[in-house]
Amino acid sequence: MAKKMYSFENFDIDVNNGSLEILLWSVYAGIIVGVGSSLLYRVCTHSFVDAVIKAGALDEDHAVTVDSLDFRGKWYIKRQLRAGNANSLSRMFVCTNADTFPKKKYGPIRRFWREKFLGDEIPTEIPFETAKFYLPEERRVAAELRFTKEKAPLRTFLLSAVILAVVIGAALVAVPELMLMLDNLMTQLTPRGNVL
């Protein structure tokens, strides 16, 4: 079956050269990466919060190191905790010995950029071998509600990918037809000049 060719009088758009397909499949790829990142975040953060609560690290006396806990995604959690107060996970947890950590080593340009231009202080380097974290009791319920368990992350990811692929496939057929209908409507409504 030959592919239908589209031409528009009122639009300077060529949907015949494959640019629409590239655009829509790029949107698909971006959304799939976002869904995957979101699922990774939910699985790892819930696993960490659950491990901290099971270890009883709910006050400063019972603080634990990240390496001493058994949970999924340690590399991801360390990256999230390293970000400082930039995300909700690092705002929930308290590091008991953060004042003993050395400052990060920055060159003069980056130091000037952070201190003088942005007005931020230089963050500390977190040695996860010795850094002890705990979840304050008053934040425990909020953390359990915020970082809920993802029951079937792989199924959710695959289902999202399939449904979105169907939507993109339908859009590849529908968008040119809708543009053609809009182009025809605009052509009919455009005055042609004086007929008399």
Short mmCIF file of N, CA and C in Angstrom, two decimals:
data_model
loop_
_atom_site.label_atom_id
_atom_site.label_comp_id
_atom_site.label_asym_id
_atom_site.label_seq_id
_atom_site.Cartn_x
_atom_site.Cartn_y
_atom_site.Cartn_z
N MET A 1 0.85 -1.17 0.00
CA MET A 1 0.00 0.00 0.00
C MET A 1 0.89 1.23 0.00
N ALA A 2 0.59 2.16 -0.89
CA ALA A 2 1.39 3.38 -1.02
C ALA A 2 1.06 4.34 0.12
N LYS A 3 2.05 5.03 0.56
CA LYS A 3 1.88 6.02 1.63
C LYS A 3 1.18 7.25 1.07
N LYS A 4 0.20 7.75 1.79
CA LYS A 4 -0.55 8.92 1.35
C LYS A 4 0.33 10.17 1.47
N MET A 5 0.32 10.97 0.44
CA MET A 5 1.10 12.22 0.42
C MET A 5 0.19 13.38 0.79
N TYR A 6 0.70 14.29 1.61
CA TYR A 6 -0.07 15.43 2.08
C TYR A 6 0.56 16.72 1.55
N SER A 7 -0.31 17.66 1.16
CA SER A 7 0.17 19.01 0.82
C SER A 7 -0.85 20.00 1.37
N PHE A 8 -0.33 21.08 1.93
CA PHE A 8 -1.18 22.07 2.58
C PHE A 8 -1.01 23.42 1.89
N GLU A 9 -2.12 24.14 1.73
CA GLU A 9 -2.06 25.48 1.13
C GLU A 9 -1.72 26.54 2.18
N ASN A 10 -2.20 26.34 3.40
CA ASN A 10 -2.09 27.37 4.43
C ASN A 10 -0.96 27.13 5.43
N PHE A 11 -0.32 25.98 5.38
CA PHE A 11 0.77 25.67 6.29
C PHE A 11 2.04 25.44 5.50
N ASP A 12 3.13 25.90 6.06
CA ASP A 12 4.42 25.65 5.44
C ASP A 12 5.10 24.48 6.17
N ILE A 13 4.41 23.35 6.17
CA ILE A 13 4.88 22.17 6.89
C ILE A 13 4.87 21.00 5.91
N ASP A 14 5.94 20.22 5.94
CA ASP A 14 6.00 19.04 5.09
C ASP A 14 6.01 17.81 5.99
N VAL A 15 4.89 17.10 6.03
CA VAL A 15 4.80 15.90 6.87
C VAL A 15 5.18 14.65 6.08
N ASN A 16 5.55 14.81 4.83
CA ASN A 16 5.87 13.66 3.98
C ASN A 16 7.33 13.21 4.12
N ASN A 17 8.19 14.06 4.66
CA ASN A 17 9.62 13.74 4.69
C ASN A 17 10.07 13.00 5.95
N GLY A 18 9.16 12.62 6.81
CA GLY A 18 9.51 11.85 8.01
C GLY A 18 9.80 12.69 9.23
N SER A 19 9.70 14.00 9.14
CA SER A 19 10.00 14.84 10.31
C SER A 19 8.96 14.67 11.41
N LEU A 20 7.71 14.45 11.03
CA LEU A 20 6.68 14.22 12.04
C LEU A 20 6.95 12.94 12.81
N GLU A 21 7.37 11.89 12.12
CA GLU A 21 7.69 10.63 12.79
C GLU A 21 8.85 10.80 13.75
N ILE A 22 9.87 11.53 13.30
CA ILE A 22 11.03 11.77 14.17
C ILE A 22 10.61 12.55 15.40
N LEU A 23 9.78 13.57 15.22
CA LEU A 23 9.32 14.38 16.34
C LEU A 23 8.52 13.55 17.34
N LEU A 24 7.55 12.80 16.83
CA LEU A 24 6.70 12.02 17.74
C LEU A 24 7.46 10.89 18.43
N TRP A 25 8.36 10.21 17.73
CA TRP A 25 9.12 9.15 18.38
C TRP A 25 10.15 9.72 19.35
N SER A 26 10.61 10.95 19.12
CA SER A 26 11.49 11.61 20.09
C SER A 26 10.73 11.94 21.37
N VAL A 27 9.50 12.41 21.21
CA VAL A 27 8.64 12.65 22.38
C VAL A 27 8.41 11.34 23.13
N TYR A 28 8.16 10.27 22.38
CA TYR A 28 7.98 8.94 22.98
C TYR A 28 9.21 8.55 23.81
N ALA A 29 10.39 8.70 23.22
CA ALA A 29 11.62 8.34 23.92
C ALA A 29 11.80 9.17 25.19
N GLY A 30 11.51 10.46 25.10
CA GLY A 30 11.63 11.32 26.28
C GLY A 30 10.68 10.93 27.39
N ILE A 31 9.46 10.61 27.03
CA ILE A 31 8.48 10.22 28.04
C ILE A 31 8.86 8.87 28.66
N ILE A 32 9.35 7.95 27.85
CA ILE A 32 9.75 6.63 28.37
C ILE A 32 10.94 6.78 29.34
N VAL A 33 11.90 7.65 29.00
CA VAL A 33 13.02 7.89 29.91
C VAL A 33 12.51 8.49 31.22
N GLY A 34 11.55 9.41 31.13
CA GLY A 34 10.96 10.00 32.33
C GLY A 34 10.23 8.98 33.18
N VAL A 35 9.47 8.09 32.55
CA VAL A 35 8.76 7.04 33.29
C VAL A 35 9.76 6.11 33.97
N GLY A 36 10.81 5.73 33.24
CA GLY A 36 11.83 4.86 33.82
C GLY A 36 12.55 5.51 34.99
N SER A 37 12.88 6.79 34.86
CA SER A 37 13.55 7.51 35.95
C SER A 37 12.64 7.62 37.17
N SER A 38 11.38 7.89 36.93
CA SER A 38 10.42 8.00 38.03
C SER A 38 10.27 6.67 38.76
N LEU A 39 10.19 5.58 38.02
CA LEU A 39 10.08 4.27 38.65
C LEU A 39 11.34 3.90 39.43
N LEU A 40 12.50 4.21 38.86
CA LEU A 40 13.77 3.96 39.56
C LEU A 40 13.81 4.75 40.87
N TYR A 41 13.41 6.00 40.82
CA TYR A 41 13.37 6.84 42.02
C TYR A 41 12.45 6.24 43.07
N ARG A 42 11.27 5.84 42.65
CA ARG A 42 10.30 5.30 43.61
C ARG A 42 10.77 3.99 44.23
N VAL A 43 11.32 3.09 43.42
CA VAL A 43 11.77 1.80 43.94
C VAL A 43 12.93 1.97 44.92
N CYS A 44 13.92 2.77 44.52
CA CYS A 44 15.12 2.94 45.36
C CYS A 44 14.82 3.70 46.64
N THR A 45 14.05 4.79 46.54
CA THR A 45 13.78 5.58 47.74
C THR A 45 12.92 4.82 48.74
N HIS A 46 11.93 4.06 48.26
CA HIS A 46 11.12 3.28 49.19
C HIS A 46 11.97 2.21 49.87
N SER A 47 12.83 1.58 49.10
CA SER A 47 13.69 0.54 49.66
C SER A 47 14.59 1.12 50.76
N PHE A 48 15.13 2.33 50.52
CA PHE A 48 16.00 2.97 51.51
C PHE A 48 15.21 3.37 52.76
N VAL A 49 14.07 4.02 52.57
CA VAL A 49 13.26 4.45 53.72
C VAL A 49 12.84 3.23 54.55
N ASP A 50 12.42 2.18 53.87
CA ASP A 50 12.02 0.96 54.56
C ASP A 50 13.18 0.36 55.36
N ALA A 51 14.38 0.36 54.76
CA ALA A 51 15.55 -0.20 55.45
C ALA A 51 15.92 0.63 56.69
N VAL A 52 15.82 1.94 56.57
CA VAL A 52 16.14 2.81 57.71
C VAL A 52 15.14 2.60 58.84
N ILE A 53 13.87 2.49 58.50
CA ILE A 53 12.85 2.29 59.54
C ILE A 53 13.02 0.92 60.19
N LYS A 54 13.30 -0.13 59.40
CA LYS A 54 13.51 -1.47 59.97
C LYS A 54 14.74 -1.51 60.86
N ALA A 55 15.77 -0.70 60.54
CA ALA A 55 16.98 -0.65 61.37
C ALA A 55 16.75 0.16 62.64
N GLY A 56 15.63 0.86 62.73
CA GLY A 56 15.33 1.64 63.92
C GLY A 56 16.09 2.95 64.01
N ALA A 57 16.56 3.45 62.88
CA ALA A 57 17.34 4.71 62.87
C ALA A 57 16.39 5.89 62.82
N LEU A 58 15.69 6.12 63.97
CA LEU A 58 14.70 7.19 64.03
C LEU A 58 15.12 8.31 64.98
N ASP A 59 16.32 8.23 65.50
CA ASP A 59 16.86 9.33 66.30
C ASP A 59 18.38 9.33 66.16
N GLU A 60 19.01 10.34 66.71
CA GLU A 60 20.45 10.53 66.53
C GLU A 60 21.27 9.39 67.15
N ASP A 61 20.80 8.81 68.22
CA ASP A 61 21.54 7.74 68.88
C ASP A 61 21.58 6.46 68.06
N HIS A 62 20.61 6.25 67.20
CA HIS A 62 20.51 5.02 66.41
C HIS A 62 20.83 5.25 64.93
N ALA A 63 21.51 6.31 64.61
CA ALA A 63 21.84 6.62 63.22
C ALA A 63 22.72 5.53 62.62
N VAL A 64 22.56 5.29 61.32
CA VAL A 64 23.29 4.22 60.63
C VAL A 64 23.95 4.77 59.36
N THR A 65 24.96 4.06 58.91
CA THR A 65 25.58 4.43 57.63
C THR A 65 24.79 3.79 56.50
N VAL A 66 24.89 4.38 55.34
CA VAL A 66 24.18 3.85 54.17
C VAL A 66 24.71 2.48 53.81
N ASP A 67 26.02 2.28 53.93
CA ASP A 67 26.62 1.01 53.57
C ASP A 67 26.23 -0.13 54.50
N SER A 68 25.84 0.19 55.73
CA SER A 68 25.48 -0.87 56.68
C SER A 68 24.07 -1.40 56.44
N LEU A 69 23.28 -0.71 55.64
CA LEU A 69 21.91 -1.14 55.37
C LEU A 69 21.86 -2.04 54.14
N ASP A 70 20.85 -2.87 54.09
CA ASP A 70 20.65 -3.76 52.95
C ASP A 70 19.38 -3.32 52.21
N PHE A 71 19.57 -2.66 51.06
CA PHE A 71 18.44 -2.21 50.25
C PHE A 71 18.89 -2.11 48.80
N ARG A 72 17.92 -1.92 47.90
CA ARG A 72 18.22 -1.85 46.47
C ARG A 72 18.57 -0.42 46.07
N GLY A 73 19.57 -0.29 45.19
CA GLY A 73 19.91 1.01 44.62
C GLY A 73 20.77 1.89 45.50
N LYS A 74 21.78 1.31 46.15
CA LYS A 74 22.66 2.12 47.02
C LYS A 74 23.33 3.25 46.26
N TRP A 75 23.81 2.96 45.05
CA TRP A 75 24.48 3.98 44.25
C TRP A 75 23.55 5.15 43.98
N TYR A 76 22.28 4.86 43.75
CA TYR A 76 21.31 5.91 43.45
C TYR A 76 21.00 6.74 44.70
N ILE A 77 20.83 6.08 45.82
CA ILE A 77 20.54 6.79 47.08
C ILE A 77 21.72 7.66 47.49
N LYS A 78 22.93 7.14 47.32
CA LYS A 78 24.11 7.97 47.65
C LYS A 78 24.14 9.22 46.78
N ARG A 79 23.79 9.08 45.53
CA ARG A 79 23.75 10.24 44.64
C ARG A 79 22.67 11.23 45.08
N GLN A 80 21.53 10.72 45.51
CA GLN A 80 20.46 11.60 45.97
C GLN A 80 20.83 12.31 47.28
N LEU A 81 21.46 11.60 48.19
CA LEU A 81 21.87 12.21 49.46
C LEU A 81 23.02 13.19 49.26
N ARG A 82 23.84 12.94 48.26
CA ARG A 82 24.98 13.82 47.97
C ARG A 82 24.51 15.17 47.46
N ALA A 83 23.31 15.22 46.90
CA ALA A 83 22.81 16.46 46.30
C ALA A 83 22.47 17.52 47.33
N GLY A 84 22.59 17.23 48.58
CA GLY A 84 22.29 18.22 49.61
C GLY A 84 20.79 18.39 49.77
N ASN A 85 20.33 19.61 49.96
CA ASN A 85 18.90 19.86 50.16
C ASN A 85 18.18 20.10 48.85
N ALA A 86 18.73 19.61 47.76
CA ALA A 86 18.13 19.86 46.45
C ALA A 86 16.97 18.93 46.15
N ASN A 87 16.74 17.90 46.93
CA ASN A 87 15.64 16.98 46.65
C ASN A 87 14.94 16.59 47.94
N SER A 88 13.78 15.97 47.79
CA SER A 88 12.96 15.66 48.95
C SER A 88 13.56 14.57 49.83
N LEU A 89 14.33 13.65 49.25
CA LEU A 89 14.92 12.58 50.06
C LEU A 89 15.97 13.15 51.02
N SER A 90 16.85 13.99 50.53
CA SER A 90 17.89 14.53 51.41
C SER A 90 17.33 15.50 52.44
N ARG A 91 16.15 16.07 52.20
CA ARG A 91 15.53 16.93 53.19
C ARG A 91 14.89 16.14 54.32
N MET A 92 14.54 14.89 54.06
CA MET A 92 13.90 14.05 55.07
C MET A 92 14.90 13.52 56.09
N PHE A 93 16.11 13.22 55.65
CA PHE A 93 17.09 12.57 56.50
C PHE A 93 18.06 13.58 57.09
N VAL A 94 18.59 13.24 58.25
CA VAL A 94 19.54 14.10 58.94
C VAL A 94 20.85 13.33 59.09
N CYS A 95 21.95 13.98 58.76
CA CYS A 95 23.28 13.40 58.94
C CYS A 95 23.82 13.88 60.28
N THR A 96 24.18 12.96 61.15
CA THR A 96 24.58 13.32 62.51
C THR A 96 25.97 13.94 62.57
N ASN A 97 26.86 13.52 61.68
CA ASN A 97 28.24 14.01 61.76
C ASN A 97 28.62 14.85 60.54
N ALA A 98 27.68 15.62 60.00
CA ALA A 98 27.94 16.41 58.80
C ALA A 98 28.95 17.53 59.04
N ASP A 99 29.05 18.03 60.27
CA ASP A 99 29.97 19.14 60.55
C ASP A 99 31.43 18.71 60.53
N THR A 100 31.71 17.41 60.54
CA THR A 100 33.10 16.94 60.52
C THR A 100 33.62 16.67 59.10
N PHE A 101 32.76 16.77 58.11
CA PHE A 101 33.16 16.47 56.73
C PHE A 101 33.91 17.63 56.12
N PRO A 102 34.91 17.35 55.28
CA PRO A 102 35.64 18.43 54.62
C PRO A 102 34.80 19.04 53.49
N LYS A 103 35.09 20.29 53.16
CA LYS A 103 34.42 20.95 52.05
C LYS A 103 34.91 20.36 50.73
N LYS A 104 34.05 20.40 49.71
CA LYS A 104 34.46 19.94 48.39
C LYS A 104 35.56 20.83 47.85
N LYS A 105 36.45 20.23 47.08
CA LYS A 105 37.55 21.00 46.51
C LYS A 105 37.12 21.52 45.14
N TYR A 106 37.05 22.85 45.05
CA TYR A 106 36.70 23.50 43.80
C TYR A 106 37.86 24.36 43.34
N GLY A 107 37.97 24.54 42.05
CA GLY A 107 38.94 25.47 41.51
C GLY A 107 38.49 26.90 41.78
N PRO A 108 39.36 27.88 41.52
CA PRO A 108 39.01 29.26 41.85
C PRO A 108 37.80 29.78 41.09
N ILE A 109 37.62 29.36 39.86
CA ILE A 109 36.48 29.86 39.08
C ILE A 109 35.17 29.29 39.62
N ARG A 110 35.14 27.99 39.87
CA ARG A 110 33.92 27.38 40.42
C ARG A 110 33.64 27.89 41.82
N ARG A 111 34.68 28.12 42.62
CA ARG A 111 34.49 28.65 43.97
C ARG A 111 33.90 30.06 43.89
N PHE A 112 34.46 30.89 42.99
CA PHE A 112 33.92 32.24 42.80
C PHE A 112 32.46 32.17 42.35
N TRP A 113 32.18 31.27 41.41
CA TRP A 113 30.82 31.14 40.88
C TRP A 113 29.84 30.78 42.01
N ARG A 114 30.20 29.83 42.86
CA ARG A 114 29.29 29.39 43.92
C ARG A 114 29.16 30.43 45.03
N GLU A 115 30.31 30.94 45.50
CA GLU A 115 30.27 31.81 46.67
C GLU A 115 29.83 33.23 46.32
N LYS A 116 30.43 33.80 45.33
CA LYS A 116 30.18 35.21 45.03
C LYS A 116 28.96 35.41 44.12
N PHE A 117 28.88 34.63 43.05
CA PHE A 117 27.83 34.86 42.07
C PHE A 117 26.49 34.26 42.53
N LEU A 118 26.49 33.00 42.95
CA LEU A 118 25.25 32.35 43.38
C LEU A 118 24.92 32.62 44.84
N GLY A 119 25.93 32.98 45.64
CA GLY A 119 25.70 33.24 47.05
C GLY A 119 25.52 31.98 47.89
N ASP A 120 25.95 30.83 47.35
CA ASP A 120 25.85 29.56 48.08
C ASP A 120 27.17 29.28 48.78
N GLU A 121 27.10 28.50 49.84
CA GLU A 121 28.35 28.05 50.44
C GLU A 121 28.79 26.77 49.74
N ILE A 122 30.06 26.49 49.82
CA ILE A 122 30.60 25.30 49.18
C ILE A 122 30.11 24.08 49.95
N PRO A 123 29.50 23.11 49.24
CA PRO A 123 28.97 21.94 49.96
C PRO A 123 30.09 21.05 50.49
N THR A 124 29.71 20.23 51.44
CA THR A 124 30.70 19.32 52.03
C THR A 124 30.74 18.03 51.22
N GLU A 125 31.88 17.37 51.27
CA GLU A 125 32.06 16.06 50.65
C GLU A 125 31.55 15.02 51.65
N ILE A 126 30.66 14.15 51.23
CA ILE A 126 30.06 13.17 52.14
C ILE A 126 30.78 11.83 52.00
N PRO A 127 31.58 11.44 53.01
CA PRO A 127 32.17 10.09 52.98
C PRO A 127 31.14 9.08 53.51
N PHE A 128 30.56 8.31 52.63
CA PHE A 128 29.47 7.42 53.03
C PHE A 128 29.93 6.27 53.91
N GLU A 129 31.23 6.06 54.02
CA GLU A 129 31.71 5.01 54.92
C GLU A 129 31.48 5.41 56.38
N THR A 130 31.55 6.72 56.67
CA THR A 130 31.42 7.18 58.05
C THR A 130 30.18 8.04 58.30
N ALA A 131 29.53 8.51 57.25
CA ALA A 131 28.36 9.39 57.43
C ALA A 131 27.20 8.59 57.99
N LYS A 132 26.64 9.07 59.08
CA LYS A 132 25.53 8.38 59.74
C LYS A 132 24.24 9.19 59.55
N PHE A 133 23.21 8.51 59.07
CA PHE A 133 21.94 9.16 58.79
C PHE A 133 20.84 8.56 59.65
N TYR A 134 19.84 9.38 59.91
CA TYR A 134 18.64 8.88 60.58
C TYR A 134 17.44 9.66 60.07
N LEU A 135 16.28 9.06 60.24
CA LEU A 135 15.01 9.66 59.85
C LEU A 135 14.30 10.09 61.13
N PRO A 136 14.18 11.39 61.38
CA PRO A 136 13.51 11.83 62.61
C PRO A 136 12.09 11.27 62.70
N GLU A 137 11.70 10.93 63.89
CA GLU A 137 10.38 10.31 64.10
C GLU A 137 9.25 11.19 63.57
N GLU A 138 9.38 12.50 63.69
CA GLU A 138 8.32 13.39 63.22
C GLU A 138 8.22 13.42 61.68
N ARG A 139 9.23 12.95 60.99
CA ARG A 139 9.19 12.90 59.52
C ARG A 139 8.93 11.49 59.00
N ARG A 140 8.83 10.51 59.90
CA ARG A 140 8.68 9.13 59.47
C ARG A 140 7.39 8.90 58.68
N VAL A 141 6.28 9.38 59.18
CA VAL A 141 5.00 9.17 58.50
C VAL A 141 5.01 9.88 57.14
N ALA A 142 5.53 11.09 57.11
CA ALA A 142 5.61 11.82 55.84
C ALA A 142 6.49 11.08 54.84
N ALA A 143 7.59 10.50 55.31
CA ALA A 143 8.48 9.75 54.42
C ALA A 143 7.80 8.48 53.91
N GLU A 144 7.06 7.80 54.78
CA GLU A 144 6.36 6.59 54.34
C GLU A 144 5.28 6.91 53.31
N LEU A 145 4.62 8.04 53.47
CA LEU A 145 3.60 8.44 52.50
C LEU A 145 4.22 8.95 51.21
N ARG A 146 5.30 9.67 51.32
CA ARG A 146 5.95 10.26 50.14
C ARG A 146 6.65 9.19 49.29
N PHE A 147 7.32 8.27 49.93
CA PHE A 147 8.09 7.25 49.22
C PHE A 147 7.37 5.90 49.33
N THR A 148 6.25 5.80 48.66
CA THR A 148 5.45 4.58 48.72
C THR A 148 6.07 3.49 47.86
N LYS A 149 5.62 2.28 48.12
CA LYS A 149 6.16 1.12 47.41
C LYS A 149 5.53 1.01 46.02
N GLU A 150 6.36 0.79 45.04
CA GLU A 150 5.90 0.51 43.68
C GLU A 150 5.75 -1.00 43.58
N LYS A 151 4.51 -1.47 43.41
CA LYS A 151 4.24 -2.91 43.49
C LYS A 151 4.84 -3.70 42.34
N ALA A 152 4.71 -3.22 41.12
CA ALA A 152 5.22 -3.96 39.95
C ALA A 152 5.85 -2.96 38.97
N PRO A 153 7.08 -2.54 39.25
CA PRO A 153 7.68 -1.49 38.41
C PRO A 153 7.92 -1.92 36.97
N LEU A 154 8.31 -3.16 36.76
CA LEU A 154 8.56 -3.62 35.39
C LEU A 154 7.27 -3.68 34.59
N ARG A 155 6.21 -4.18 35.20
CA ARG A 155 4.92 -4.21 34.54
C ARG A 155 4.42 -2.80 34.22
N THR A 156 4.59 -1.88 35.16
CA THR A 156 4.18 -0.50 34.93
C THR A 156 4.96 0.12 33.78
N PHE A 157 6.25 -0.14 33.74
CA PHE A 157 7.08 0.41 32.66
C PHE A 157 6.67 -0.16 31.31
N LEU A 158 6.50 -1.48 31.23
CA LEU A 158 6.13 -2.10 29.95
C LEU A 158 4.74 -1.67 29.50
N LEU A 159 3.81 -1.59 30.42
CA LEU A 159 2.46 -1.15 30.09
C LEU A 159 2.47 0.29 29.59
N SER A 160 3.25 1.14 30.24
CA SER A 160 3.37 2.53 29.80
C SER A 160 3.97 2.61 28.40
N ALA A 161 5.00 1.80 28.15
CA ALA A 161 5.65 1.82 26.85
C ALA A 161 4.71 1.37 25.74
N VAL A 162 3.93 0.33 26.00
CA VAL A 162 3.01 -0.18 24.99
C VAL A 162 1.88 0.80 24.73
N ILE A 163 1.26 1.32 25.78
CA ILE A 163 0.15 2.26 25.61
C ILE A 163 0.63 3.52 24.89
N LEU A 164 1.79 4.02 25.28
CA LEU A 164 2.31 5.22 24.63
C LEU A 164 2.67 4.96 23.17
N ALA A 165 3.18 3.75 22.85
CA ALA A 165 3.48 3.42 21.46
C ALA A 165 2.21 3.39 20.62
N VAL A 166 1.13 2.88 21.20
CA VAL A 166 -0.15 2.88 20.48
C VAL A 166 -0.63 4.31 20.25
N VAL A 167 -0.49 5.15 21.26
CA VAL A 167 -0.90 6.56 21.12
C VAL A 167 -0.06 7.26 20.05
N ILE A 168 1.24 7.03 20.04
CA ILE A 168 2.11 7.65 19.03
C ILE A 168 1.76 7.13 17.65
N GLY A 169 1.49 5.82 17.53
CA GLY A 169 1.08 5.25 16.24
C GLY A 169 -0.21 5.88 15.74
N ALA A 170 -1.18 6.07 16.64
CA ALA A 170 -2.44 6.72 16.25
C ALA A 170 -2.20 8.18 15.87
N ALA A 171 -1.29 8.83 16.59
CA ALA A 171 -1.00 10.24 16.27
C ALA A 171 -0.32 10.38 14.92
N LEU A 172 0.48 9.40 14.54
CA LEU A 172 1.13 9.44 13.22
C LEU A 172 0.12 9.40 12.09
N VAL A 173 -1.01 8.75 12.33
CA VAL A 173 -2.08 8.70 11.33
C VAL A 173 -3.00 9.92 11.46
N ALA A 174 -3.32 10.29 12.69
CA ALA A 174 -4.34 11.33 12.92
C ALA A 174 -3.84 12.75 12.69
N VAL A 175 -2.61 13.05 13.08
CA VAL A 175 -2.13 14.44 12.99
C VAL A 175 -2.13 14.96 11.55
N PRO A 176 -1.60 14.22 10.55
CA PRO A 176 -1.67 14.74 9.19
C PRO A 176 -3.10 14.91 8.68
N GLU A 177 -3.98 13.97 9.06
CA GLU A 177 -5.38 14.09 8.63
C GLU A 177 -6.05 15.30 9.27
N LEU A 178 -5.79 15.54 10.56
CA LEU A 178 -6.35 16.71 11.23
C LEU A 178 -5.80 18.01 10.64
N MET A 179 -4.52 18.01 10.30
CA MET A 179 -3.94 19.19 9.67
C MET A 179 -4.55 19.43 8.29
N LEU A 180 -4.83 18.36 7.56
CA LEU A 180 -5.47 18.48 6.25
C LEU A 180 -6.89 19.03 6.39
N MET A 181 -7.62 18.55 7.38
CA MET A 181 -8.97 19.06 7.62
C MET A 181 -8.93 20.54 8.00
N LEU A 182 -7.98 20.94 8.86
CA LEU A 182 -7.85 22.34 9.25
C LEU A 182 -7.44 23.19 8.05
N ASP A 183 -6.56 22.67 7.23
CA ASP A 183 -6.14 23.39 6.03
C ASP A 183 -7.32 23.59 5.08
N ASN A 184 -8.15 22.58 4.89
CA ASN A 184 -9.33 22.71 4.04
C ASN A 184 -10.32 23.72 4.60
N LEU A 185 -10.52 23.71 5.91
CA LEU A 185 -11.41 24.68 6.55
C LEU A 185 -10.89 26.09 6.36
N MET A 186 -9.60 26.30 6.55
CA MET A 186 -9.02 27.64 6.39
C MET A 186 -9.12 28.09 4.93
N THR A 187 -8.97 27.18 4.00
CA THR A 187 -9.08 27.52 2.58
C THR A 187 -10.50 27.95 2.25
N GLN A 188 -11.49 27.28 2.81
CA GLN A 188 -12.88 27.64 2.54
C GLN A 188 -13.27 28.95 3.19
N LEU A 189 -12.69 29.28 4.34
CA LEU A 189 -13.05 30.52 5.05
C LEU A 189 -12.27 31.73 4.58
N THR A 190 -11.21 31.53 3.81
CA THR A 190 -10.40 32.65 3.35
C THR A 190 -11.11 33.34 2.20
N PRO A 191 -11.30 34.68 2.31
CA PRO A 191 -11.96 35.40 1.20
C PRO A 191 -11.07 35.38 -0.06
N ARG A 192 -11.69 35.16 -1.23
CA ARG A 192 -10.96 35.03 -2.49
C ARG A 192 -10.85 36.36 -3.24
N GLY A 193 -11.30 37.41 -2.70
CA GLY A 193 -11.27 38.69 -3.43
C GLY A 193 -12.66 38.99 -4.00
N ASN A 194 -12.74 40.03 -4.76
CA ASN A 194 -14.01 40.47 -5.32
C ASN A 194 -14.35 39.61 -6.55
N VAL A 195 -15.45 38.86 -6.49
CA VAL A 195 -15.86 37.98 -7.56
C VAL A 195 -16.51 38.76 -8.71
N LEU A 196 -17.22 39.87 -8.41
CA LEU A 196 -17.92 40.64 -9.42
C LEU A 196 -16.93 41.32 -10.28
#
